[in-house]
Short mmCIF file of C-alpha atoms in Angstrom, two decimals:
data_model
loop_
_atom_site.label_atom_id
_atom_site.label_comp_id
_atom_site.label_asym_id
_atom_site.label_seq_id
_atom_site.Cartn_x
_atom_site.Cartn_y
_atom_site.Cartn_z
CA UNK A 1 109.91 85.73 93.26
CA UNK A 2 110.74 89.15 94.72
CA UNK A 3 112.99 87.90 97.51
CA UNK A 4 116.62 88.09 96.26
CA UNK A 5 116.34 91.45 94.50
CA UNK A 6 114.38 92.97 97.37
CA UNK A 7 117.05 91.86 99.82
CA UNK A 8 119.76 93.31 97.57
CA UNK A 9 118.01 96.68 97.50
CA UNK A 10 117.47 96.73 101.24
CA UNK A 11 121.06 95.69 101.91
CA UNK A 12 122.34 98.54 99.78
CA UNK A 13 122.99 101.35 102.27
CA UNK A 14 122.15 104.14 99.84
CA UNK A 15 118.92 102.54 98.62
CA UNK A 16 117.95 101.71 102.19
CA UNK A 17 118.43 105.34 103.28
CA UNK A 18 116.36 106.60 100.36
CA UNK A 19 113.55 104.20 101.28
CA UNK A 20 113.78 105.19 104.95
CA UNK A 21 113.35 108.84 103.95
CA UNK A 22 110.34 107.91 101.81
CA UNK A 23 108.70 106.09 104.73
CA UNK A 24 109.38 108.86 107.24
CA UNK A 25 108.29 111.78 105.07
CA UNK A 26 105.45 109.80 103.48
CA UNK A 27 103.89 109.10 106.87
CA UNK A 28 103.68 112.78 107.74
CA UNK A 29 102.53 113.78 104.27
CA UNK A 30 99.71 111.22 104.18
CA UNK A 31 98.50 112.33 107.59
CA UNK A 32 98.53 116.00 106.55
CA UNK A 33 96.82 115.23 103.22
CA UNK A 34 93.73 114.05 105.09
CA UNK A 35 93.90 116.58 107.92
CA UNK A 36 94.21 119.64 105.65
CA UNK A 37 90.72 119.32 104.17
CA UNK A 38 89.17 118.45 107.54
CA UNK A 39 90.96 121.40 109.13
CA UNK A 40 89.64 123.86 106.53
CA UNK A 41 86.13 122.41 106.76
CA UNK A 42 86.03 122.65 110.55
CA UNK A 43 87.23 126.27 110.61
CA UNK A 44 85.20 127.63 107.67
CA UNK A 45 82.28 125.21 107.26
CA UNK A 46 82.92 125.33 103.49
CA UNK A 47 83.06 122.13 101.42
CA UNK A 48 84.49 124.09 98.48
CA UNK A 49 87.37 125.48 100.51
CA UNK A 50 88.04 122.02 101.94
CA UNK A 51 88.35 120.63 98.40
CA UNK A 52 90.56 123.58 97.48
CA UNK A 53 92.98 122.58 100.22
CA UNK A 54 93.82 119.37 98.38
CA UNK A 55 93.99 121.24 95.07
CA UNK A 56 96.50 123.67 96.60
CA UNK A 57 98.89 120.76 97.15
CA UNK A 58 98.38 119.59 93.55
CA UNK A 59 98.78 123.02 91.93
CA UNK A 60 102.62 123.14 91.76
CA UNK A 61 102.65 120.02 89.55
CA UNK A 62 101.70 122.41 86.72
CA UNK A 63 105.13 124.07 86.95
CA UNK A 64 107.01 120.79 87.37
CA UNK A 65 109.52 121.41 84.54
CA UNK A 66 110.60 124.73 86.09
CA UNK A 67 111.08 123.09 89.49
CA UNK A 68 112.96 120.24 87.83
CA UNK A 69 115.34 122.78 86.30
CA UNK A 70 116.12 124.03 89.81
CA UNK A 71 116.89 120.45 90.88
CA UNK A 72 119.35 120.20 87.96
CA UNK A 73 121.06 123.50 88.76
CA UNK A 74 121.70 122.91 92.48
CA UNK A 75 123.54 120.16 94.37
CA UNK A 76 120.75 117.65 94.98
CA UNK A 77 121.68 116.20 98.37
CA UNK A 78 121.94 119.63 100.06
CA UNK A 79 118.73 120.59 98.26
CA UNK A 80 116.90 117.62 99.79
CA UNK A 81 118.24 118.35 103.27
CA UNK A 82 117.48 122.07 103.09
CA UNK A 83 114.00 121.61 101.58
CA UNK A 84 112.99 119.20 104.33
CA UNK A 85 114.26 121.52 107.04
CA UNK A 86 112.47 124.52 105.55
CA UNK A 87 109.24 122.55 105.29
CA UNK A 88 109.61 121.37 108.87
CA UNK A 89 109.63 125.01 109.98
CA UNK A 90 106.78 126.06 107.69
CA UNK A 91 104.51 123.18 108.69
CA UNK A 92 105.25 123.76 112.38
CA UNK A 93 104.08 127.36 111.93
CA UNK A 94 100.57 126.04 111.24
CA UNK A 95 100.00 125.80 114.99
CA UNK A 96 98.87 129.45 114.79
CA UNK A 97 95.96 128.55 112.47
CA UNK A 98 93.09 128.53 114.95
CA UNK A 99 90.38 130.55 113.17
CA UNK A 100 88.87 131.15 109.73
CA UNK A 101 90.70 134.47 109.59
CA UNK A 102 94.05 132.68 109.57
CA UNK A 103 93.12 130.00 107.07
CA UNK A 104 95.15 131.83 104.40
CA UNK A 105 98.29 130.74 106.26
CA UNK A 106 97.30 127.10 105.81
CA UNK A 107 96.67 127.58 102.09
CA UNK A 108 100.00 129.37 101.60
CA UNK A 109 101.86 126.55 103.34
CA UNK A 110 99.97 123.92 101.33
CA UNK A 111 101.04 125.53 98.04
CA UNK A 112 104.65 125.58 99.28
CA UNK A 113 104.15 121.99 100.43
CA UNK A 114 103.23 120.92 96.92
CA UNK A 115 106.10 122.93 95.48
CA UNK A 116 108.63 121.24 97.74
CA UNK A 117 107.18 117.82 96.94
CA UNK A 118 107.70 118.32 93.20
CA UNK A 119 111.18 119.76 93.72
CA UNK A 120 112.31 117.04 96.12
CA UNK A 121 110.86 114.25 93.98
CA UNK A 122 112.88 115.49 90.99
CA UNK A 123 116.08 115.79 93.05
CA UNK A 124 115.58 112.42 94.74
CA UNK A 125 114.84 110.53 91.51
CA UNK A 126 117.93 112.05 89.90
CA UNK A 127 120.13 111.07 92.85
CA UNK A 128 118.70 107.55 92.89
CA UNK A 129 119.57 107.05 89.22
CA UNK A 130 123.25 107.69 89.96
CA UNK A 131 123.46 106.02 93.35
CA UNK A 132 121.52 102.76 92.90
CA UNK A 133 122.64 99.91 90.66
CA UNK A 134 120.85 100.35 87.32
CA UNK A 135 119.79 96.70 87.43
CA UNK A 136 117.92 97.40 90.66
CA UNK A 137 116.13 100.60 89.65
CA UNK A 138 112.88 98.74 88.89
CA UNK A 139 113.03 97.00 92.27
CA UNK A 140 113.79 100.28 94.03
CA UNK A 141 110.94 102.15 92.35
CA UNK A 142 108.59 99.29 93.12
CA UNK A 143 109.60 99.29 96.78
CA UNK A 144 109.24 103.07 96.81
CA UNK A 145 105.67 102.63 95.58
CA UNK A 146 105.06 100.01 98.28
CA UNK A 147 106.40 102.37 100.95
CA UNK A 148 104.28 105.27 99.73
CA UNK A 149 101.10 103.24 99.49
CA UNK A 150 101.76 101.56 102.82
CA UNK A 151 101.97 104.96 104.47
CA UNK A 152 98.68 105.94 102.80
CA UNK A 153 97.05 102.97 104.49
CA UNK A 154 98.43 103.70 107.96
CA UNK A 155 99.04 107.43 108.28
CA UNK A 156 95.52 108.78 107.58
CA UNK A 157 94.19 106.78 110.53
CA UNK A 158 96.88 108.28 112.76
CA UNK A 159 96.18 111.75 111.39
CA UNK A 160 92.45 111.39 111.92
CA UNK A 161 92.94 110.18 115.48
CA UNK A 162 95.35 113.02 116.28
CA UNK A 163 93.07 115.60 114.71
CA UNK A 164 90.04 114.29 116.57
CA UNK A 165 91.84 114.35 119.92
CA UNK A 166 94.15 117.38 119.71
CA UNK A 167 93.21 119.29 116.56
CA UNK A 168 95.12 120.27 113.43
CA UNK A 169 98.14 121.59 115.28
CA UNK A 170 99.04 118.08 116.46
CA UNK A 171 99.00 116.77 112.88
CA UNK A 172 101.12 119.72 111.76
CA UNK A 173 103.72 119.00 114.45
CA UNK A 174 103.77 115.31 113.48
CA UNK A 175 104.37 116.27 109.87
CA UNK A 176 107.05 118.79 110.85
CA UNK A 177 108.84 116.08 112.82
CA UNK A 178 108.70 113.75 109.81
CA UNK A 179 110.31 116.44 107.63
CA UNK A 180 113.07 116.98 110.20
CA UNK A 181 113.76 113.24 110.42
CA UNK A 182 113.81 112.94 106.63
CA UNK A 183 116.37 115.75 106.46
CA UNK A 184 118.57 113.78 108.85
CA UNK A 185 118.27 110.64 106.76
CA UNK A 186 119.11 112.48 103.54
CA UNK A 187 122.15 114.02 105.25
CA UNK A 188 123.52 110.49 105.73
CA UNK A 189 123.39 109.61 102.03
CA UNK A 190 126.85 108.60 100.72
CA UNK A 191 126.38 110.14 97.26
CA UNK A 192 128.65 112.12 94.97
CA UNK A 193 127.20 115.21 93.34
CA UNK A 194 127.48 115.59 89.56
CA UNK A 195 129.22 118.60 88.02
CA UNK A 196 126.65 121.31 87.33
CA UNK A 197 126.70 122.34 83.67
CA UNK A 198 126.29 125.90 82.43
CA UNK A 199 122.74 127.13 81.78
CA UNK A 200 121.54 126.96 78.16
CA UNK A 201 118.98 129.76 78.35
CA UNK A 202 115.76 129.95 80.32
CA UNK A 203 113.31 128.67 77.72
CA UNK A 204 115.74 126.07 76.43
CA UNK A 205 116.40 124.91 79.99
CA UNK A 206 112.71 124.49 80.82
CA UNK A 207 111.96 122.69 77.55
CA UNK A 208 114.91 120.30 77.82
CA UNK A 209 112.93 117.73 79.82
CA UNK A 210 110.06 117.79 77.32
CA UNK A 211 112.47 117.35 74.41
CA UNK A 212 114.13 114.43 76.17
CA UNK A 213 110.78 112.69 76.63
CA UNK A 214 109.55 113.43 73.11
CA UNK A 215 112.72 112.42 71.27
CA UNK A 216 113.19 109.15 73.10
CA UNK A 217 111.54 106.13 71.45
CA UNK A 218 111.55 104.50 74.89
CA UNK A 219 110.22 107.34 77.04
CA UNK A 220 107.61 108.92 74.78
CA UNK A 221 105.22 105.94 74.44
CA UNK A 222 105.49 105.10 78.14
CA UNK A 223 104.86 108.66 79.35
CA UNK A 224 102.01 109.27 76.89
CA UNK A 225 100.41 105.95 77.79
CA UNK A 226 100.73 107.04 81.41
CA UNK A 227 99.03 110.35 80.61
CA UNK A 228 96.05 108.63 78.99
CA UNK A 229 95.84 106.06 81.77
CA UNK A 230 95.90 108.70 84.50
CA UNK A 231 93.20 110.62 82.64
CA UNK A 232 91.08 107.47 82.78
CA UNK A 233 91.99 107.03 86.44
CA UNK A 234 90.73 110.53 87.19
CA UNK A 235 87.39 109.83 85.51
CA UNK A 236 87.12 106.59 87.46
CA UNK A 237 87.98 108.38 90.71
CA UNK A 238 85.33 111.04 90.09
CA UNK A 239 82.73 108.29 89.69
CA UNK A 240 83.60 106.34 92.84
CA UNK A 241 80.92 107.84 95.08
CA UNK A 242 78.25 107.40 92.41
CA UNK A 243 79.40 103.80 92.06
CA UNK A 244 79.19 103.23 95.82
CA UNK A 245 75.72 104.81 96.03
CA UNK A 246 73.97 103.87 92.79
CA UNK A 247 75.91 100.74 91.94
CA UNK A 248 76.38 99.07 95.31
CA UNK A 249 73.73 100.77 97.43
CA UNK A 250 76.12 101.66 100.26
CA UNK A 251 76.74 104.88 102.17
CA UNK A 252 79.61 107.12 100.98
CA UNK A 253 81.87 105.85 103.77
CA UNK A 254 82.11 102.52 101.92
CA UNK A 255 84.46 104.30 99.49
CA UNK A 256 87.07 104.06 102.24
CA UNK A 257 86.87 100.27 102.08
CA UNK A 258 87.41 100.36 98.31
CA UNK A 259 90.38 102.71 98.69
CA UNK A 260 91.89 100.39 101.30
CA UNK A 261 91.59 97.47 98.86
CA UNK A 262 93.17 99.59 96.14
CA UNK A 263 96.03 100.54 98.45
CA UNK A 264 96.63 96.88 99.31
CA UNK A 265 96.91 96.10 95.59
CA UNK A 266 99.47 98.88 95.12
CA UNK A 267 101.54 97.62 98.05
CA UNK A 268 101.60 94.14 96.53
CA UNK A 269 102.57 95.19 93.01
CA UNK A 270 105.38 97.37 94.31
CA UNK A 271 107.18 94.28 95.60
CA UNK A 272 106.63 92.39 92.33
CA UNK A 273 107.46 95.22 89.92
CA UNK A 274 111.24 94.78 89.82
CA UNK A 275 111.24 91.04 89.06
CA UNK A 276 108.49 91.48 86.46
CA UNK A 277 110.37 94.31 84.73
CA UNK A 278 113.39 92.02 84.40
CA UNK A 279 111.27 89.28 82.82
CA UNK A 280 109.02 91.37 80.59
CA UNK A 281 109.68 94.19 78.12
CA UNK A 282 108.73 97.55 79.63
CA UNK A 283 105.88 98.05 77.17
CA UNK A 284 104.44 94.61 77.91
CA UNK A 285 104.66 95.16 81.67
CA UNK A 286 103.04 98.58 81.35
CA UNK A 287 100.35 97.40 78.93
CA UNK A 288 99.49 94.49 81.22
CA UNK A 289 99.00 96.88 84.12
CA UNK A 290 96.84 99.23 82.04
CA UNK A 291 94.75 96.30 80.78
CA UNK A 292 94.21 95.07 84.34
CA UNK A 293 93.10 98.56 85.34
CA UNK A 294 90.79 98.77 82.31
CA UNK A 295 89.02 95.49 83.01
CA UNK A 296 88.60 96.38 86.69
CA UNK A 297 87.05 99.76 85.87
CA UNK A 298 84.63 98.22 83.36
CA UNK A 299 83.66 95.58 85.93
CA UNK A 300 82.27 98.32 88.16
CA UNK A 301 79.05 98.02 86.21
CA UNK A 302 78.41 94.82 88.21
CA UNK A 303 76.59 95.55 91.52
CA UNK A 304 78.41 93.00 93.69
CA UNK A 305 80.58 93.78 96.69
CA UNK A 306 83.01 90.94 95.98
CA UNK A 307 83.55 92.18 92.43
CA UNK A 308 83.94 95.75 93.67
CA UNK A 309 86.61 94.78 96.22
CA UNK A 310 88.50 92.56 93.78
CA UNK A 311 88.27 95.27 91.14
CA UNK A 312 89.62 97.91 93.52
CA UNK A 313 92.57 95.68 94.37
CA UNK A 314 93.13 95.13 90.63
CA UNK A 315 93.05 98.89 90.00
CA UNK A 316 95.61 99.30 92.77
CA UNK A 317 97.84 96.70 91.10
CA UNK A 318 97.40 97.95 87.54
CA UNK A 319 97.81 101.72 87.87
CA UNK A 320 101.29 101.76 89.49
CA UNK A 321 102.74 99.63 86.68
CA UNK A 322 102.78 102.50 84.20
CA UNK A 323 104.23 104.92 86.78
CA UNK A 324 106.97 102.52 87.91
CA UNK A 325 107.94 101.56 84.35
CA UNK A 326 107.97 105.17 83.13
CA UNK A 327 110.07 106.44 86.04
CA UNK A 328 112.54 103.57 85.77
CA UNK A 329 112.93 104.25 82.05
CA UNK A 330 113.43 108.00 82.68
CA UNK A 331 116.16 107.28 85.21
CA UNK A 332 117.88 104.83 82.88
CA UNK A 333 117.58 106.72 79.58
CA UNK A 334 118.22 110.33 80.66
CA UNK A 335 121.63 112.01 81.05
CA UNK A 336 122.30 113.10 84.62
CA UNK A 337 122.35 116.81 83.74
CA UNK A 338 118.73 116.58 82.50
CA UNK A 339 117.33 114.14 85.03
CA UNK A 340 115.60 116.61 87.34
CA UNK A 341 113.80 118.34 84.47
CA UNK A 342 112.88 115.09 82.75
CA UNK A 343 111.54 113.50 85.93
CA UNK A 344 109.46 116.59 86.72
CA UNK A 345 108.22 116.86 83.12
CA UNK A 346 107.20 113.19 83.02
CA UNK A 347 105.39 113.56 86.34
CA UNK A 348 103.59 116.68 85.11
CA UNK A 349 102.53 114.98 81.87
CA UNK A 350 101.16 112.00 83.79
CA UNK A 351 99.64 113.70 86.83
CA UNK A 352 97.98 116.81 85.39
CA UNK A 353 95.53 114.71 83.29
CA UNK A 354 94.45 112.98 86.50
CA UNK A 355 93.61 116.29 88.19
CA UNK A 356 91.83 117.58 85.06
CA UNK A 357 89.81 114.39 84.76
CA UNK A 358 88.72 114.55 88.40
CA UNK A 359 87.17 117.97 87.69
CA UNK A 360 85.77 116.89 84.32
CA UNK A 361 84.38 113.68 85.76
CA UNK A 362 82.50 115.57 88.46
CA UNK A 363 80.43 117.15 85.68
CA UNK A 364 80.17 114.04 83.53
CA UNK A 365 78.63 111.86 86.22
CA UNK A 366 75.75 114.32 86.41
CA UNK A 367 75.09 113.83 82.70
CA UNK A 368 76.14 110.25 81.93
CA UNK A 369 75.09 107.08 83.77
CA UNK A 370 78.13 105.40 85.33
CA UNK A 371 77.02 102.12 83.71
CA UNK A 372 77.81 103.83 80.41
CA UNK A 373 80.71 106.03 81.51
CA UNK A 374 82.85 103.40 83.26
CA UNK A 375 82.80 100.85 80.38
CA UNK A 376 83.82 103.67 78.03
CA UNK A 377 86.68 104.61 80.35
CA UNK A 378 87.74 100.97 80.52
CA UNK A 379 87.60 100.66 76.72
CA UNK A 380 89.79 103.77 76.30
CA UNK A 381 92.37 102.36 78.71
CA UNK A 382 92.29 98.96 77.00
CA UNK A 383 92.88 100.61 73.61
CA UNK A 384 95.85 102.47 75.11
CA UNK A 385 97.30 99.17 76.33
CA UNK A 386 96.80 97.57 72.92
CA UNK A 387 98.49 100.44 71.06
CA UNK A 388 101.38 100.43 73.51
CA UNK A 389 102.10 96.72 73.34
CA UNK A 390 101.89 96.62 69.54
CA UNK A 391 104.38 99.47 69.32
CA UNK A 392 102.22 101.66 67.11
CA UNK A 393 103.55 104.91 68.48
CA UNK A 394 102.21 107.06 65.69
CA UNK A 395 98.63 106.24 66.59
CA UNK A 396 99.23 106.74 70.30
CA UNK A 397 100.99 110.08 69.96
CA UNK A 398 99.09 111.42 66.99
CA UNK A 399 102.40 112.51 65.48
CA UNK A 400 105.34 111.03 63.59
CA UNK A 401 108.18 109.55 65.58
CA UNK A 402 110.68 112.25 64.65
CA UNK A 403 112.08 114.70 67.19
CA UNK A 404 110.15 117.61 68.56
CA UNK A 405 111.15 120.86 66.82
CA UNK A 406 113.50 122.83 69.03
CA UNK A 407 112.07 125.89 70.70
CA UNK A 408 114.05 129.13 70.49
CA UNK A 409 116.45 129.55 73.35
CA UNK A 410 116.99 132.81 75.17
#
């Protein structure tokens, strides 16, 4: 089913170069994502600081709209090339981190790492919208998801092996090389830059992406459904170790098996997303993915390994549907001059709830039995899917469908 469209995307030189950059940079990023926490833990002995290393990479998502505005103000291809080269140098500098006293350097680079990721994602998504055939955007975003998830399956093993044999510096140099290669790939992109429009005022500029999402009858329900779904995903993620221990009776390392199954599901759905989006309305496609996720989360009350593995694969297939559909809709529905801000705003609205829920869920699992919590999470996600597919936007948003009042512009 996915064959012809997939071949068309891969044969398109521009789309192929974008995907090559995703694979190259994604490999290094996935390896560093794992190594950063291990590196901090080995140098400081602190579990809290190790967890903070991952949070440092997430933190810049909170200022996504501001970073998206930068992507809209600057030529995007040079921005991608320059950002990758700068990050190659910064990550390579981590070779000097060899003691707890220098751990601040690692944290500073990780915050800049997250900042560049948000900035480059906004610039890349905006360029893709203008460079790839609109009829293939769903296929491209699906393949992008497949590439990202595929790297998450392979790169952490490489990163762990490198770290175990040569230490964190080797992982940093691998990641730096991946940034340098990605810069070279982006430099080959045959894209034309849009004309940069005049600024409309700082506050107006930052709010433009939010207004675009809110005022669009297509974007608003998809992004808000994504926000609720990612909130549920965070609660589910916080409960995974309790599920492995109390529900299945395995050691914590078994969570790695479940994550591998989830990653395999995400790889599979990425290939199928484009064809399905052409056959189904966006809301139906998204609602089906959310419903699949909801049922799989609720099924984690059953203490069977086979159910747990199948459910993890189903979660991996369901969750990306809302992200792929929302991003494809943003690229299709948003004027080029606003694309960077709108992409970054949509990502912030969908990803911040996940981070908040991970922290909230850590406290909830100490108070609520997962056999109660997970069915409730599944029910909330299922309700979101039902409201989305029936088109009852007022109930989903908690507001009328009129435009968001304009904020004052400086």
